[in-house]
C-alpha cells in the first residue's frame, strides 16, 4: 500500500512535469514523454534532447525574465522570494496543536511572542513600553 502511494505520487509529479514541459516547448505530452522516458537527464543531455532551452542558474533566469518583461539592463529588478521565510517564533507556534498555545502562554507573553516574530528581519519597529487595551 505504501509503495503504491509513493508510485502514484511519483507518477503525478512526472505527469505534471511532462505537461508543463510540453506546454513550454509547444509540443505534445507524447512527444516529451517519448524523449524524457521518466528518466533523470544531465543538464547538457536535456538541452540536446530539447527538454530544456538552455543551462543556467538564477542569474540566467533573471536575464530571461528581464528580456521577456522588456526591462532594460540598467533598470533594477525586485526579487521576491516565496514562500516568505518564517521566523523562529512563527515556526514554533505553527507546530503547536490548536489551543495549546492559549493554554501555555499568558496573553502578555503571547503579545511579546507576536512582537518578537515581527522583529525577525523586517528592520526596526517602534513600540511603546506598554500595551494599551480599550474595553
mmCIF file of C-alpha atoms in Angstrom:
data_model
loop_
_atom_site.group_PDB
_atom_site.id
_atom_site.type_symbol
_atom_site.label_atom_id
_atom_site.label_comp_id
_atom_site.label_asym_id
_atom_site.label_seq_id
_atom_site.Cartn_x
_atom_site.Cartn_y
_atom_site.Cartn_z
ATOM 1 C CA UNK A 1 0.000 0.000 0.000
ATOM 2 C CA UNK A 2 2.813 2.437 0.885
ATOM 3 C CA UNK A 3 4.685 1.591 -2.333
ATOM 4 C CA UNK A 4 1.513 2.187 -4.335
ATOM 5 C CA UNK A 5 1.050 5.623 -2.765
ATOM 6 C CA UNK A 6 4.663 6.585 -3.462
ATOM 7 C CA UNK A 7 4.373 5.336 -7.036
ATOM 8 C CA UNK A 8 1.148 7.329 -7.536
ATOM 9 C CA UNK A 9 2.844 10.441 -6.146
ATOM 10 C CA UNK A 10 5.831 9.992 -8.477
ATOM 11 C CA UNK A 11 3.564 9.431 -11.482
ATOM 12 C CA UNK A 12 1.575 12.536 -10.608
ATOM 13 C CA UNK A 13 4.752 14.610 -10.305
ATOM 14 C CA UNK A 14 6.112 13.213 -13.578
ATOM 15 C CA UNK A 15 2.808 13.838 -15.367
ATOM 16 C CA UNK A 16 2.811 17.447 -14.200
ATOM 17 C CA UNK A 17 6.432 17.878 -15.342
ATOM 18 C CA UNK A 18 5.744 16.396 -18.793
ATOM 19 C CA UNK A 19 2.627 18.528 -19.184
ATOM 20 C CA UNK A 20 4.451 21.759 -18.285
ATOM 21 C CA UNK A 21 7.462 20.842 -20.432
ATOM 22 C CA UNK A 22 5.184 20.118 -23.408
ATOM 23 C CA UNK A 23 3.323 23.385 -22.944
ATOM 24 C CA UNK A 24 6.567 25.365 -22.625
ATOM 25 C CA UNK A 25 8.130 23.710 -25.682
ATOM 26 C CA UNK A 26 4.917 23.843 -27.742
ATOM 27 C CA UNK A 27 4.978 20.059 -28.121
ATOM 28 C CA UNK A 28 2.552 17.318 -27.194
ATOM 29 C CA UNK A 29 2.797 15.391 -23.939
ATOM 30 C CA UNK A 30 3.523 12.265 -26.004
ATOM 31 C CA UNK A 31 6.462 13.955 -27.771
ATOM 32 C CA UNK A 32 8.026 14.982 -24.464
ATOM 33 C CA UNK A 33 7.332 11.624 -22.798
ATOM 34 C CA UNK A 34 8.931 9.768 -25.714
ATOM 35 C CA UNK A 35 12.169 11.681 -25.076
ATOM 36 C CA UNK A 36 12.059 12.048 -21.287
ATOM 37 C CA UNK A 37 11.058 8.412 -20.656
ATOM 38 C CA UNK A 38 10.699 9.082 -16.935
ATOM 39 C CA UNK A 39 14.470 9.305 -16.608
ATOM 40 C CA UNK A 40 16.732 11.870 -14.996
ATOM 41 C CA UNK A 41 18.959 13.588 -17.552
ATOM 42 C CA UNK A 42 22.050 15.737 -17.076
ATOM 43 C CA UNK A 43 21.570 19.374 -17.999
ATOM 44 C CA UNK A 44 23.664 19.062 -21.160
ATOM 45 C CA UNK A 45 21.750 15.973 -22.320
ATOM 46 C CA UNK A 46 18.422 17.657 -21.533
ATOM 47 C CA UNK A 47 19.402 20.569 -23.799
ATOM 48 C CA UNK A 48 20.362 18.163 -26.616
ATOM 49 C CA UNK A 49 17.045 16.344 -26.237
ATOM 50 C CA UNK A 50 15.027 19.574 -26.222
ATOM 51 C CA UNK A 51 13.747 19.099 -22.672
ATOM 52 C CA UNK A 52 15.235 22.422 -21.563
ATOM 53 C CA UNK A 53 16.092 25.518 -23.588
ATOM 54 C CA UNK A 54 19.436 26.323 -22.009
ATOM 55 C CA UNK A 55 21.523 25.814 -18.907
ATOM 56 C CA UNK A 56 21.911 28.411 -16.194
ATOM 57 C CA UNK A 57 21.131 29.387 -12.657
ATOM 58 C CA UNK A 58 19.290 32.255 -11.059
ATOM 59 C CA UNK A 59 21.216 34.915 -12.993
ATOM 60 C CA UNK A 60 20.314 33.323 -16.345
ATOM 61 C CA UNK A 61 16.663 33.028 -15.265
ATOM 62 C CA UNK A 62 16.614 36.701 -14.270
ATOM 63 C CA UNK A 63 18.165 37.619 -17.618
ATOM 64 C CA UNK A 64 15.395 35.766 -19.478
ATOM 65 C CA UNK A 65 12.726 37.349 -17.251
ATOM 66 C CA UNK A 66 14.249 40.780 -17.908
ATOM 67 C CA UNK A 67 14.107 40.184 -21.683
ATOM 68 C CA UNK A 68 10.521 38.908 -21.630
ATOM 69 C CA UNK A 69 9.361 41.811 -19.455
ATOM 70 C CA UNK A 70 11.299 44.285 -21.627
ATOM 71 C CA UNK A 71 13.239 45.620 -18.632
ATOM 72 C CA UNK A 72 16.455 47.383 -19.622
ATOM 73 C CA UNK A 73 19.858 46.214 -18.352
ATOM 74 C CA UNK A 74 20.264 49.332 -16.199
ATOM 75 C CA UNK A 75 16.861 49.019 -14.541
ATOM 76 C CA UNK A 76 16.650 47.467 -11.102
ATOM 77 C CA UNK A 77 14.857 44.160 -10.622
ATOM 78 C CA UNK A 78 12.889 43.412 -7.497
ATOM 79 C CA UNK A 79 13.252 39.810 -6.396
ATOM 80 C CA UNK A 80 10.510 38.364 -4.191
ATOM 81 C CA UNK A 81 11.274 35.015 -2.577
ATOM 82 C CA UNK A 82 8.198 32.885 -1.929
ATOM 83 C CA UNK A 83 7.109 31.447 0.326
ATOM 84 C CA UNK A 84 8.320 34.056 2.779
ATOM 85 C CA UNK A 85 10.772 32.852 5.384
ATOM 86 C CA UNK A 86 9.145 32.254 8.724
ATOM 87 C CA UNK A 87 10.694 33.452 11.939
ATOM 88 C CA UNK A 88 11.613 31.175 14.820
ATOM 89 C CA UNK A 89 8.516 32.034 16.837
ATOM 90 C CA UNK A 90 6.221 31.549 13.849
ATOM 91 C CA UNK A 91 7.668 28.073 13.296
ATOM 92 C CA UNK A 92 7.443 27.266 16.990
ATOM 93 C CA UNK A 93 3.825 28.349 17.255
ATOM 94 C CA UNK A 94 2.897 26.701 13.962
ATOM 95 C CA UNK A 95 3.923 23.329 15.360
ATOM 96 C CA UNK A 96 1.695 23.607 18.398
ATOM 97 C CA UNK A 97 -1.646 21.876 18.392
ATOM 98 C CA UNK A 98 -4.646 24.123 18.182
ATOM 99 C CA UNK A 99 -5.405 25.604 21.586
ATOM 100 C CA UNK A 100 -2.111 24.540 23.183
ATOM 101 C CA UNK A 101 -0.602 27.989 22.705
ATOM 102 C CA UNK A 102 -3.506 29.596 24.532
ATOM 103 C CA UNK A 103 -3.200 27.174 27.455
ATOM 104 C CA UNK A 104 0.581 27.517 27.748
ATOM 105 C CA UNK A 105 1.119 31.226 27.281
ATOM 106 C CA UNK A 106 -0.407 34.125 29.130
ATOM 107 C CA UNK A 107 -1.901 36.924 26.998
ATOM 108 C CA UNK A 108 1.090 39.140 27.832
ATOM 109 C CA UNK A 109 3.598 36.517 26.696
ATOM 110 C CA UNK A 110 1.582 35.816 23.530
ATOM 111 C CA UNK A 111 1.723 39.527 22.738
ATOM 112 C CA UNK A 112 5.508 39.580 23.239
ATOM 113 C CA UNK A 113 5.912 36.489 21.048
ATOM 114 C CA UNK A 114 3.935 38.184 18.253
ATOM 115 C CA UNK A 115 6.176 41.261 18.503
ATOM 116 C CA UNK A 116 9.352 39.181 18.600
ATOM 117 C CA UNK A 117 8.217 37.442 15.430
ATOM 118 C CA UNK A 118 7.799 40.797 13.708
ATOM 119 C CA UNK A 119 11.345 41.792 14.622
ATOM 120 C CA UNK A 120 12.878 38.908 12.642
ATOM 121 C CA UNK A 121 14.324 40.651 9.595
ATOM 122 C CA UNK A 122 11.955 43.416 8.597
ATOM 123 C CA UNK A 123 14.014 46.244 10.040
ATOM 124 C CA UNK A 124 13.354 48.436 13.070
ATOM 125 C CA UNK A 125 9.949 48.581 14.714
ATOM 126 C CA UNK A 126 8.861 51.290 17.136
ATOM 127 C CA UNK A 127 6.941 50.013 20.143
ATOM 128 C CA UNK A 128 5.749 51.630 23.345
ATOM 129 C CA UNK A 129 6.959 50.025 26.587
ATOM 130 C CA UNK A 130 3.354 49.171 27.451
ATOM 131 C CA UNK A 131 0.290 47.762 25.750
ATOM 132 C CA UNK A 132 -2.903 49.802 25.702
ATOM 133 C CA UNK A 133 -6.185 47.883 25.827
ATOM 134 C CA UNK A 134 -9.522 49.634 25.456
ATOM 135 C CA UNK A 135 -12.649 47.833 26.637
#
